[in-house]
Amino acid sequence: MTEVLRLRPVVHAAPTADGVHVRGWTSSFTVKGGAGLWRLWEQLAAALAGGVPAPELAAPPGAPEPVARAIELIIGQLREHDMLVAVPQGWGEPGPDLPPIAVAAWLESSAADPAAAWHRLAGTVFTVCGAGAPAAAAERALAAAGMRYRRVPGPASTLTLEASDRLAVVAGCLGEAGYAVPPGSADTAAALAAAVAHRLSGGSTETSADEASADAAPRLSNGPTTEPPEVLCALVAGAAVHRLLCAAAGLPDPSREGRETPTPHHAVLVARLDPLRMAYHPWPEAEPPREALSWEEAVAALDVLADPELGLVPAPQAQDLPQLPVNLAACGEVVGYGTTLDAARLHAALSAVARPSDVAVGMDHLHARGLALRLAAHRDRLESVEAVELVEEAEWADDPAARRWWKALTLRLAVPASIEVVRLAAGVVHAQVSARGCVLGWAVEAEAGEAAAFALLAATAREQARRAGRSIAEGPPVCGATPAWQPSPQPLPWGYRDHAWPSGSREGEARFQQALAALAGEHETPGAEAPEIGATAIGATAIGATALRPAALVADEAGAGGLWAVAGLVAVRVPPARAARPLVLGRAR
């Protein structure tokens, strides 16, 4: 069958003062050169409406050179912006082996090869598994698209749509909220749907998590036992059919429309009734957590953690908190801090995640393990070593970041603070800031200046929040293991490096954690077997892994609905306390 080139149905044009503006679904272009370009466009569009064989799509012979150049320019732009599509002659007309008119226009608008996409759809038999209004709406949508399908009985709470190649989409309606997960294998889609339904229902694997993130869980005005409204069922079922048809036809998922680059997360469609609306929301991929995230990846993960529909905590915001000298952000009632607003949002969100007292939660392996080992070193600083070395003031006071935050605390905020810096072991320094008989901040780092800087930053943030009538969350502080903003270009100029602190603090983190592990007494015993333990995955399921030593990953006992798995976090157990030893303050020779 002869193929012709046509304009995609989503392409529209409008005249400008000196040319024509053409826009498609995701891109546009403007050609300038005179008012006559619009008349030229009208003639070209009329020819393309009926279809033009590819070899004939060119300037007509004998056309004046300016006209020929304008036609070639417009055609070139149409090709570059993917506004032309090749279809068989007679496409979009009633006929055997041709799609319904509406389906033909849809494929012509979105498919690279509409005929091949229709061939795949026509050869697929779909299965509708469900009951009630959602299943009926799915049947209507498939019938309207001219698809072959069969109906099998299933639960009314869940709608499962499956293609003959075992590709499936699972959807459901819970009171006045509905969802549709991305296409995948039947088992994967079912597991993801169960986790999403659990999250939308406000469920959690821990009682403490319910209390800590009560503001974050999307509330349903009707319980799941209430019959969902028919209009919501029709919206969700239609969207689920759309996602499955796109997948079966080899088209991009609807969640990717308008995105220049795909997101690293699942896109779950969530619909609401009052007002009637739907949008795609991120859900972590079922992949092992990364060893170390970049700053940009950590901020993107924060958007998942604090998603308004599927997130684990409320979206952290600056609200009316003071932003000088430290940036503060609130996540519900929890306040976090940092040297930038995004860093403060990250700390606030992680602090708001409920966890047992012996568990550290981080954005990646390096972060979580660093927090766990620092917590152990801080807890055992008086017990885990035979002797500690007092660090002279000159050693830490020369650090620009430490000096900056010491001035902010004692001069700008006028806090009569004192700081104690001790070396717990070679390459391990503990700093603690106190005032009025209270500990304001502490840190454990590799260098004395770095430890003092992080401890003083925490102390300044705590005092600043106190004066604003709030309090910094009790829990792991900002430290050298925390993902930090990295300015560009690298390496930084000497003077700018101090301004960008704590940029670069993670560079020696892996080596520092080895020193912390030795201090905590964590090591492999020859001949001993490491126990099997689950690694909390950044996805809907827990991925099994062998226990890491030191600071082993915490198992996600609840599987799909896990407290940390639902948010893309890594949970690490804090090493247990060692037997108490007498403290001897001294100086290393």
Coordinates of C-alpha atoms in Angstrom, one line a residue:
M1 CA 0.0 0.0 0.0
T2 CA 1.3 3.4 -1.0
E3 CA 2.5 5.6 1.9
V4 CA 1.9 9.3 2.0
L5 CA 3.1 12.1 4.3
R6 CA 0.6 14.1 6.3
L7 CA 0.6 16.7 9.0
R8 CA -0.1 15.2 12.4
P9 CA -3.6 16.2 13.5
V10 CA -2.2 18.0 16.6
V11 CA -0.3 20.5 14.4
H12 CA -1.8 23.9 14.1
A13 CA -0.5 27.2 12.7
A14 CA -1.3 30.9 13.0
P15 CA -0.2 33.9 11.0
T16 CA 2.2 36.5 12.4
A17 CA 3.0 40.0 11.3
D18 CA 5.9 38.8 9.1
G19 CA 5.5 35.0 8.8
V20 CA 3.8 32.0 10.4
H21 CA 4.0 30.2 13.7
V22 CA 3.5 26.4 13.7
R23 CA 3.0 24.4 16.9
G24 CA 2.7 20.8 17.6
W25 CA 2.1 18.7 20.8
T26 CA 5.5 19.3 22.4
S27 CA 7.4 21.8 20.1
S28 CA 6.9 24.7 17.9
F29 CA 8.7 26.9 15.4
T30 CA 8.3 30.3 13.7
V31 CA 9.3 31.2 10.2
K32 CA 9.8 34.9 9.4
G33 CA 10.1 36.6 6.0
G34 CA 6.9 38.4 5.1
A35 CA 3.1 38.2 5.2
G36 CA 3.1 36.0 2.1
L37 CA 4.4 33.1 4.1
W38 CA 0.9 32.5 5.5
R39 CA -0.6 32.0 2.1
L40 CA 2.3 29.7 1.3
W41 CA 1.5 27.7 4.4
E42 CA -2.2 27.4 3.6
Q43 CA -1.3 25.8 0.2
L44 CA 1.2 23.4 1.8
A45 CA -1.2 22.4 4.6
A46 CA -4.0 21.8 2.1
A47 CA -1.7 19.5 0.1
L48 CA -0.6 17.6 3.2
A49 CA -4.1 17.1 4.4
G50 CA -4.8 14.8 1.5
G51 CA -1.3 13.2 1.8
V52 CA 1.8 13.7 -0.4
P53 CA 4.2 10.9 -1.4
A54 CA 7.5 11.5 0.2
P55 CA 9.5 12.0 -3.0
E56 CA 7.0 14.7 -4.1
L57 CA 7.1 16.8 -1.0
A58 CA 9.3 19.6 -2.3
A59 CA 9.0 23.0 -3.9
P60 CA 7.2 22.8 -7.3
P61 CA 9.3 23.0 -10.4
G62 CA 9.7 26.5 -11.7
A63 CA 8.9 28.2 -8.4
P64 CA 10.8 31.4 -7.8
E65 CA 13.9 31.0 -5.8
P66 CA 12.6 32.8 -2.6
V67 CA 9.4 30.8 -2.7
A68 CA 11.3 27.5 -3.1
R69 CA 13.7 28.4 -0.3
A70 CA 10.7 29.2 2.0
I71 CA 9.0 25.9 1.2
E72 CA 12.1 23.9 1.8
L73 CA 12.7 25.7 5.1
I74 CA 9.1 25.0 6.3
I75 CA 9.3 21.3 5.2
G76 CA 12.7 21.0 6.9
Q77 CA 11.3 22.4 10.2
L78 CA 8.2 20.1 10.0
R79 CA 10.5 17.1 9.7
E80 CA 12.8 18.3 12.5
H81 CA 10.0 18.9 14.9
D82 CA 8.3 15.5 14.0
M83 CA 5.2 17.1 12.7
L84 CA 5.0 14.9 9.6
V85 CA 4.0 11.3 9.7
A86 CA 3.8 8.5 7.0
V87 CA 0.5 6.7 6.8
P88 CA -1.0 4.3 4.2
Q89 CA -3.2 5.9 1.5
G90 CA -6.8 6.0 2.8
W91 CA -5.7 6.1 6.4
G92 CA -8.5 7.5 8.6
E93 CA -11.3 6.3 6.3
P94 CA -13.7 3.4 7.0
G95 CA -12.4 0.2 5.6
P96 CA -11.3 -3.4 6.4
D97 CA -8.2 -3.7 8.4
L98 CA -8.3 0.0 9.2
P99 CA -8.8 1.5 12.7
P100 CA -11.8 3.5 13.7
I101 CA -11.6 7.1 12.6
A102 CA -10.9 8.4 16.2
V103 CA -8.3 5.8 16.8
A104 CA -6.6 6.5 13.4
A105 CA -6.4 10.2 14.4
W106 CA -4.9 9.3 17.8
L107 CA -2.2 7.0 16.3
E108 CA -1.5 9.6 13.6
S109 CA -0.9 12.2 16.3
S110 CA 1.3 10.1 18.6
A111 CA 2.9 7.1 16.8
A112 CA 6.1 7.1 14.8
D113 CA 4.5 4.4 12.6
P114 CA 0.7 4.5 13.0
A115 CA 0.1 1.5 10.7
A116 CA 2.5 -0.7 12.7
A117 CA 1.0 0.4 16.0
W118 CA -2.5 -0.5 14.8
H119 CA -1.2 -3.8 13.5
R120 CA 0.1 -4.6 17.1
L121 CA -3.2 -3.5 18.6
A122 CA -5.4 -5.4 16.2
G123 CA -3.5 -8.6 17.0
T124 CA -3.9 -8.2 20.7
V125 CA -6.7 -9.6 22.8
F126 CA -7.3 -7.7 26.1
T127 CA -8.6 -9.1 29.3
V128 CA -10.7 -7.1 31.8
C129 CA -10.7 -8.6 35.3
G130 CA -12.9 -6.8 37.7
A131 CA -16.5 -6.1 38.6
G132 CA -18.8 -3.1 39.0
A133 CA -18.5 0.3 37.5
P134 CA -14.7 0.3 36.9
A135 CA -14.9 -2.9 34.8
A136 CA -17.9 -1.7 32.8
A137 CA -16.1 1.6 32.1
A138 CA -13.0 -0.3 30.9
E139 CA -15.1 -2.4 28.6
R140 CA -16.7 0.7 27.0
A141 CA -13.3 2.3 26.5
L142 CA -11.9 -0.9 24.8
A143 CA -15.0 -1.2 22.6
A144 CA -14.8 2.4 21.5
A145 CA -11.2 1.9 20.5
G146 CA -12.2 -1.2 18.4
M147 CA -10.3 -3.6 20.5
R148 CA -11.0 -7.3 21.0
Y149 CA -11.4 -8.2 24.7
R150 CA -12.8 -10.7 27.1
R151 CA -14.2 -10.3 30.5
V152 CA -13.3 -12.5 33.5
P153 CA -14.7 -12.0 37.0
G154 CA -12.6 -10.3 39.6
P155 CA -12.8 -8.1 42.7
A156 CA -14.7 -4.9 42.6
S157 CA -12.0 -3.0 44.4
T158 CA -9.3 -3.6 41.8
L159 CA -9.4 -3.5 38.0
T160 CA -6.8 -5.5 36.2
L161 CA -6.3 -5.0 32.4
E162 CA -4.1 -7.4 30.6
A163 CA -2.9 -7.7 27.1
S164 CA -2.3 -11.1 25.4
D165 CA 1.5 -10.7 25.9
R166 CA 1.1 -10.6 29.7
L167 CA 1.5 -6.8 29.8
A168 CA -0.9 -5.5 32.5
V169 CA -2.2 -2.3 34.1
V170 CA -3.8 -2.4 37.5
A171 CA -6.2 0.4 38.7
G172 CA -8.6 0.9 41.5
C173 CA -10.9 3.4 43.2
L174 CA -10.8 4.0 47.0
G175 CA -13.7 6.2 48.1
E176 CA -13.1 9.5 46.3
A177 CA -9.6 8.7 45.1
G178 CA -8.5 6.4 42.3
Y179 CA -5.2 5.3 40.8
A180 CA -3.7 3.5 37.8
V181 CA -0.1 2.1 37.9
P182 CA 2.2 2.0 34.9
P183 CA 2.2 -1.0 32.6
G184 CA 4.4 -3.9 33.5
S185 CA 4.2 -7.7 34.1
A186 CA 1.0 -8.9 35.9
D187 CA 2.9 -9.7 39.1
T188 CA 4.8 -6.4 39.1
A189 CA 1.8 -4.3 38.4
A190 CA -0.3 -6.1 41.1
A191 CA 2.5 -5.6 43.7
L192 CA 2.8 -1.9 42.8
A193 CA -0.9 -1.4 42.9
A194 CA -1.2 -3.0 46.4
A195 CA 1.5 -0.6 47.7
V196 CA -0.1 2.4 46.1
A197 CA -3.5 1.5 47.5
H198 CA -2.0 1.0 50.9
R199 CA -0.4 4.5 50.7
L200 CA -3.5 6.2 49.4
S201 CA -5.5 4.7 52.3
G202 CA -3.1 6.3 54.7
G203 CA -1.6 3.0 55.8
S204 CA 1.8 2.4 57.3
T205 CA 3.8 -0.5 58.6
E206 CA 4.6 1.2 61.9
T207 CA 2.2 2.8 64.4
S208 CA 4.9 5.5 65.0
A209 CA 4.9 6.3 61.4
D210 CA 1.2 7.0 61.4
E211 CA 1.7 9.5 64.1
A212 CA 4.8 11.2 62.6
S213 CA 3.4 11.5 59.0
A214 CA -0.3 12.0 59.7
D215 CA -0.2 15.3 57.8
A216 CA 1.5 13.7 54.8
A217 CA -0.9 10.8 54.1
P218 CA -3.6 11.7 51.5
R219 CA -7.0 11.4 53.3
L220 CA -10.0 9.7 51.7
S221 CA -13.3 11.3 52.5
N222 CA -15.0 7.9 52.0
G223 CA -13.6 4.6 53.2
P224 CA -12.8 2.0 50.6
T225 CA -15.9 0.1 51.6
T226 CA -18.1 2.9 50.1
E227 CA -19.1 2.4 46.5
P228 CA -16.9 4.8 44.5
P229 CA -18.6 7.4 42.3
E230 CA -19.3 6.3 38.8
V231 CA -17.6 9.3 37.2
L232 CA -14.4 8.6 39.1
C233 CA -14.5 4.9 38.0
A234 CA -15.0 6.0 34.4
L235 CA -12.0 8.5 34.6
V236 CA -9.7 5.9 36.2
A237 CA -10.7 3.0 34.0
G238 CA -10.4 5.2 30.8
A239 CA -6.9 6.3 31.9
A240 CA -5.9 2.7 32.7
V241 CA -7.1 1.6 29.2
H242 CA -5.2 4.4 27.6
R243 CA -1.9 3.4 29.4
L244 CA -2.3 -0.2 28.3
L245 CA -3.1 0.6 24.7
C246 CA -0.1 2.9 24.5
A247 CA 2.1 0.1 25.9
A248 CA 0.6 -2.6 23.6
A249 CA 1.0 -0.3 20.6
G250 CA 4.6 0.5 21.4
L251 CA 3.9 4.2 22.2
P252 CA 5.4 6.2 25.0
D253 CA 3.5 6.1 28.3
P254 CA 1.1 9.1 28.7
S255 CA 3.0 10.2 31.8
R256 CA 6.0 11.1 29.5
E257 CA 4.0 13.6 27.4
G258 CA 5.7 17.0 27.5
R259 CA 8.8 15.7 29.3
E260 CA 12.1 16.2 27.6
T261 CA 13.8 13.5 29.7
P262 CA 12.1 10.5 31.4
T263 CA 12.0 10.5 35.2
P264 CA 13.8 7.8 37.1
H265 CA 10.6 6.8 38.9
H266 CA 7.4 5.1 38.2
A267 CA 4.6 7.5 37.3
V268 CA 1.4 6.5 39.1
L269 CA -1.8 8.2 38.0
V270 CA -3.9 9.5 41.0
A271 CA -7.4 10.9 40.5
R272 CA -9.6 12.8 42.8
L273 CA -13.3 13.6 42.8
D274 CA -13.9 17.1 44.3
P275 CA -12.9 18.7 42.0
L276 CA -12.6 16.0 39.4
R277 CA -8.9 15.9 38.4
M278 CA -6.0 13.5 37.8
A279 CA -2.3 13.8 37.7
Y280 CA 0.8 11.6 37.6
H281 CA 2.8 11.3 40.8
P282 CA 6.3 9.7 41.3
W283 CA 6.8 6.3 42.9
P284 CA 10.3 4.8 43.5
E285 CA 11.6 2.2 41.1
A286 CA 12.0 -1.3 42.5
E287 CA 15.8 -1.2 42.2
P288 CA 18.6 -1.5 44.8
P289 CA 19.4 1.9 46.4
R290 CA 22.4 3.7 45.0
E291 CA 25.7 3.8 46.9
A292 CA 25.9 7.6 46.5
L293 CA 23.4 10.0 44.9
S294 CA 24.4 13.3 43.4
W295 CA 22.9 16.5 44.8
E296 CA 20.5 16.7 41.9
E297 CA 19.4 13.1 42.4
A298 CA 18.9 13.7 46.1
V299 CA 16.7 16.7 45.4
A300 CA 14.7 14.6 42.9
A301 CA 14.3 11.9 45.5
L302 CA 13.1 14.5 48.0
D303 CA 10.3 15.3 45.6
V304 CA 9.3 11.6 45.8
L305 CA 9.6 11.5 49.6
A306 CA 7.4 14.6 50.0
D307 CA 5.0 14.0 47.1
P308 CA 1.6 15.5 48.1
E309 CA -0.3 12.3 47.2
L310 CA 2.1 9.4 47.6
G311 CA 4.8 10.8 49.8
L312 CA 5.7 9.8 53.3
V313 CA 6.0 13.2 54.8
P314 CA 4.5 16.7 54.1
A315 CA 6.3 18.9 51.6
P316 CA 9.0 20.8 53.5
Q317 CA 8.8 24.5 53.2
A318 CA 10.5 27.7 54.5
Q319 CA 7.1 29.0 55.8
D320 CA 7.7 32.1 58.0
L321 CA 11.0 30.7 59.5
P322 CA 14.0 33.1 59.5
Q323 CA 16.6 32.2 56.8
L324 CA 19.7 34.0 58.2
P325 CA 22.2 33.0 59.2
V326 CA 21.1 29.4 58.7
N327 CA 18.4 28.3 56.3
L328 CA 15.5 26.6 58.1
A329 CA 12.6 24.5 56.7
A330 CA 9.6 22.9 58.3
C331 CA 8.1 19.5 57.4
G332 CA 4.9 19.5 59.4
E333 CA 6.0 20.2 62.9
V334 CA 9.6 19.1 62.3
V335 CA 12.2 21.8 61.6
G336 CA 15.4 21.0 59.6
Y337 CA 18.4 23.2 58.8
G338 CA 21.1 23.6 56.2
T339 CA 23.4 26.0 54.4
T340 CA 20.8 26.3 51.5
L341 CA 17.1 26.1 51.5
D342 CA 17.1 22.8 49.6
A343 CA 19.5 21.4 52.1
A344 CA 17.3 22.5 55.0
R345 CA 14.3 20.9 53.2
L346 CA 16.2 17.6 52.8
H347 CA 17.2 17.5 56.5
A348 CA 13.6 18.4 57.6
A349 CA 12.0 15.7 55.5
L350 CA 14.4 13.0 56.7
S351 CA 14.0 14.1 60.3
A352 CA 10.2 13.8 59.9
V353 CA 10.4 10.2 58.8
A354 CA 9.5 8.0 61.7
R355 CA 12.0 5.3 62.7
P356 CA 13.1 3.2 65.6
S357 CA 15.7 4.9 67.8
D358 CA 18.4 2.5 66.7
V359 CA 17.9 3.1 62.9
A360 CA 19.4 5.8 60.8
V361 CA 17.6 6.7 57.5
G362 CA 19.4 8.4 54.6
M363 CA 19.0 9.2 51.0
D364 CA 21.6 6.6 49.9
H365 CA 23.9 3.9 51.3
L366 CA 26.7 6.4 52.0
H367 CA 24.4 8.8 53.8
A368 CA 22.6 6.2 56.0
R369 CA 25.7 4.3 56.9
G370 CA 27.5 7.5 57.8
L371 CA 24.7 8.7 60.0
A372 CA 24.6 5.3 61.8
L373 CA 28.3 5.2 62.5
R374 CA 28.3 8.9 63.6
L375 CA 25.4 8.2 66.0
A376 CA 27.3 5.2 67.5
A377 CA 30.5 7.3 67.8
H378 CA 28.7 10.1 69.5
R379 CA 26.9 7.7 71.9
D380 CA 30.0 5.8 72.8
R381 CA 32.5 8.7 72.8
L382 CA 33.2 8.2 76.5
E383 CA 33.3 4.5 76.3
S384 CA 34.6 3.2 73.0
V385 CA 38.2 4.4 73.4
E386 CA 40.9 4.0 76.0
A387 CA 42.0 7.7 75.7
V388 CA 41.0 10.7 73.7
E389 CA 43.1 13.6 72.7
L390 CA 42.0 17.2 73.4
V391 CA 42.3 19.3 70.2
E392 CA 43.8 22.7 70.5
E393 CA 41.6 25.6 69.6
A394 CA 44.1 26.8 66.9
E395 CA 43.6 23.5 65.0
W396 CA 39.9 23.9 64.4
A397 CA 39.6 27.7 64.6
D398 CA 41.7 28.1 61.4
D399 CA 39.0 26.4 59.4
P400 CA 37.0 29.1 57.5
A401 CA 33.6 27.3 57.9
A402 CA 34.2 26.7 61.6
R403 CA 35.2 30.4 62.1
R404 CA 32.1 31.5 60.2
W405 CA 29.6 29.6 62.3
W406 CA 31.4 30.4 65.5
K407 CA 31.0 34.1 64.8
A408 CA 27.4 33.5 63.8
L409 CA 26.6 31.8 67.0
T410 CA 28.6 33.9 69.5
L411 CA 28.6 37.3 67.8
R412 CA 25.5 37.6 65.7
L413 CA 23.3 35.6 68.0
A414 CA 25.3 36.5 71.1
V415 CA 25.1 33.0 72.6
P416 CA 27.7 32.4 75.4
A417 CA 28.7 29.0 73.9
S418 CA 31.6 26.8 74.5
I419 CA 33.0 24.1 72.2
E420 CA 34.9 20.9 73.1
V421 CA 36.8 19.2 70.3
V422 CA 38.5 15.8 71.0
R423 CA 40.2 13.3 68.8
L424 CA 38.6 9.8 69.5
A425 CA 41.1 8.0 67.2
A426 CA 43.4 8.7 64.3
G427 CA 41.2 10.4 61.7
V428 CA 38.1 10.6 64.0
V429 CA 37.2 13.9 65.7
H430 CA 34.2 14.7 67.9
A431 CA 33.0 18.2 68.5
Q432 CA 30.3 19.3 70.9
V433 CA 28.8 22.8 71.4
S434 CA 27.2 23.7 74.7
A435 CA 25.5 26.8 76.2
R436 CA 23.4 27.4 79.3
G437 CA 24.1 23.8 80.4
C438 CA 22.5 22.3 77.2
V439 CA 24.1 20.6 74.2
L440 CA 23.3 22.7 71.1
G441 CA 25.1 20.6 68.5
W442 CA 27.6 17.9 67.9
A443 CA 29.5 16.3 65.0
V444 CA 31.8 13.5 64.2
E445 CA 34.1 14.1 61.3
A446 CA 37.6 13.3 60.0
E447 CA 39.1 16.8 60.6
A448 CA 38.9 19.0 63.6
G449 CA 37.8 22.0 61.6
E450 CA 35.1 20.1 59.7
A451 CA 33.7 18.6 63.0
A452 CA 33.7 22.0 64.6
A453 CA 32.0 23.6 61.6
F454 CA 29.1 21.0 61.5
A455 CA 28.7 21.2 65.3
L456 CA 28.5 25.0 65.2
L457 CA 26.2 25.0 62.3
A458 CA 23.8 22.7 64.2
A459 CA 24.1 24.9 67.3
T460 CA 23.4 28.1 65.3
A461 CA 20.4 26.5 63.7
R462 CA 19.0 25.3 67.1
E463 CA 19.3 28.8 68.6
Q464 CA 17.9 30.5 65.5
A465 CA 14.9 28.1 65.6
R466 CA 14.4 28.6 69.3
R467 CA 14.1 32.4 68.8
A468 CA 11.5 31.8 66.2
G469 CA 9.4 29.7 68.6
R470 CA 10.4 26.4 67.0
S471 CA 12.8 23.6 67.8
I472 CA 15.2 21.6 65.6
A473 CA 14.3 18.0 65.3
E474 CA 16.1 15.6 67.6
G475 CA 17.9 13.1 65.4
P476 CA 20.8 12.7 63.0
P477 CA 22.4 16.1 62.2
V478 CA 23.7 17.5 58.9
C479 CA 27.1 16.0 58.4
G480 CA 29.8 15.1 55.9
A481 CA 27.8 12.1 54.7
T482 CA 24.8 14.3 53.7
P483 CA 24.4 14.9 50.0
A484 CA 25.5 18.5 49.4
W485 CA 25.2 21.0 46.6
Q486 CA 28.1 21.0 44.2
P487 CA 28.8 24.2 42.4
S488 CA 30.1 24.2 38.8
P489 CA 32.7 24.2 37.5
Q490 CA 35.0 21.9 39.4
P491 CA 37.6 22.3 40.8
L492 CA 36.5 25.3 42.8
P493 CA 38.6 28.5 43.0
W494 CA 40.4 28.7 46.4
G495 CA 38.3 31.6 47.7
Y496 CA 35.0 30.2 46.5
R497 CA 35.4 26.8 48.1
D498 CA 34.9 28.2 51.6
H499 CA 31.8 30.0 50.4
A500 CA 30.3 26.8 49.0
W501 CA 30.9 24.7 52.1
P502 CA 29.9 21.9 52.8
S503 CA 30.5 21.2 49.1
G504 CA 33.1 18.5 48.7
S505 CA 32.6 17.1 52.3
R506 CA 31.7 13.7 50.9
E507 CA 34.9 13.2 48.9
G508 CA 36.6 11.3 51.7
E509 CA 33.5 9.9 53.3
A510 CA 34.0 6.2 52.4
R511 CA 37.5 6.2 53.8
F512 CA 36.3 8.0 57.0
Q513 CA 33.5 5.4 57.5
Q514 CA 36.2 2.7 57.6
A515 CA 37.8 4.6 60.5
L516 CA 34.5 5.0 62.3
A517 CA 33.7 1.3 61.8
A518 CA 37.0 0.3 63.4
L519 CA 36.3 2.6 66.3
A520 CA 32.8 1.0 66.8
G521 CA 34.4 -2.4 66.8
E522 CA 32.6 -3.4 63.6
H523 CA 34.7 -5.9 61.6
E524 CA 34.4 -9.2 59.9
T525 CA 35.1 -12.2 62.1
P526 CA 37.2 -14.8 60.3
G527 CA 35.0 -17.8 59.5
A528 CA 31.8 -16.1 60.7
E529 CA 28.8 -16.0 58.4
A530 CA 27.0 -12.7 57.9
P531 CA 23.3 -13.2 58.6
E532 CA 20.8 -12.8 55.8
I533 CA 19.0 -9.4 55.9
G534 CA 16.8 -7.5 53.6
A535 CA 18.0 -4.3 52.0
T536 CA 15.3 -1.6 52.0
A537 CA 14.9 -0.9 48.3
I538 CA 13.8 2.3 46.6
G539 CA 10.8 0.7 45.2
A540 CA 7.6 -1.2 46.0
T541 CA 9.4 -4.4 47.1
A542 CA 12.3 -5.2 49.4
I543 CA 15.3 -6.7 47.7
G544 CA 17.2 -9.4 49.6
A545 CA 20.9 -8.8 50.4
T546 CA 23.6 -10.2 52.6
A547 CA 24.1 -8.1 55.8
L548 CA 26.7 -5.4 55.4
R549 CA 29.2 -4.9 58.1
P550 CA 29.5 -2.5 59.8
A551 CA 26.1 -0.9 60.1
A552 CA 23.9 -3.4 58.4
L553 CA 20.9 -2.5 56.4
V554 CA 17.5 -2.9 58.1
A555 CA 15.1 -5.4 56.7
D556 CA 11.8 -4.2 55.3
E557 CA 9.6 -6.7 57.1
A558 CA 6.4 -5.4 55.6
G559 CA 7.5 -5.8 52.0
A560 CA 5.5 -3.8 49.5
G561 CA 4.2 -1.3 52.1
G562 CA 7.4 -0.8 53.9
L563 CA 8.0 2.4 55.8
W564 CA 11.2 3.3 54.0
A565 CA 10.7 1.4 50.8
V566 CA 7.7 3.6 50.0
A567 CA 9.9 6.7 50.0
G568 CA 13.0 5.5 48.3
L569 CA 15.2 5.7 51.4
V570 CA 17.9 3.5 52.9
A571 CA 17.7 2.4 56.5
V572 CA 20.8 1.3 58.4
R573 CA 21.0 -0.1 61.9
V574 CA 23.1 1.8 64.4
P575 CA 26.0 -0.4 65.7
P576 CA 25.2 -1.7 69.2
A577 CA 26.9 -0.1 72.2
R578 CA 30.2 -1.6 73.3
A579 CA 31.1 -2.4 76.9
A580 CA 31.9 0.7 78.9
R581 CA 35.6 1.5 79.4
P582 CA 37.1 4.0 81.8
L583 CA 37.7 7.4 80.2
V584 CA 41.2 8.8 80.2
L585 CA 41.7 12.3 78.8
G586 CA 45.1 12.9 77.6
R587 CA 47.3 14.0 74.8
A588 CA 48.7 11.9 72.0
R589 CA 52.5 12.0 71.9

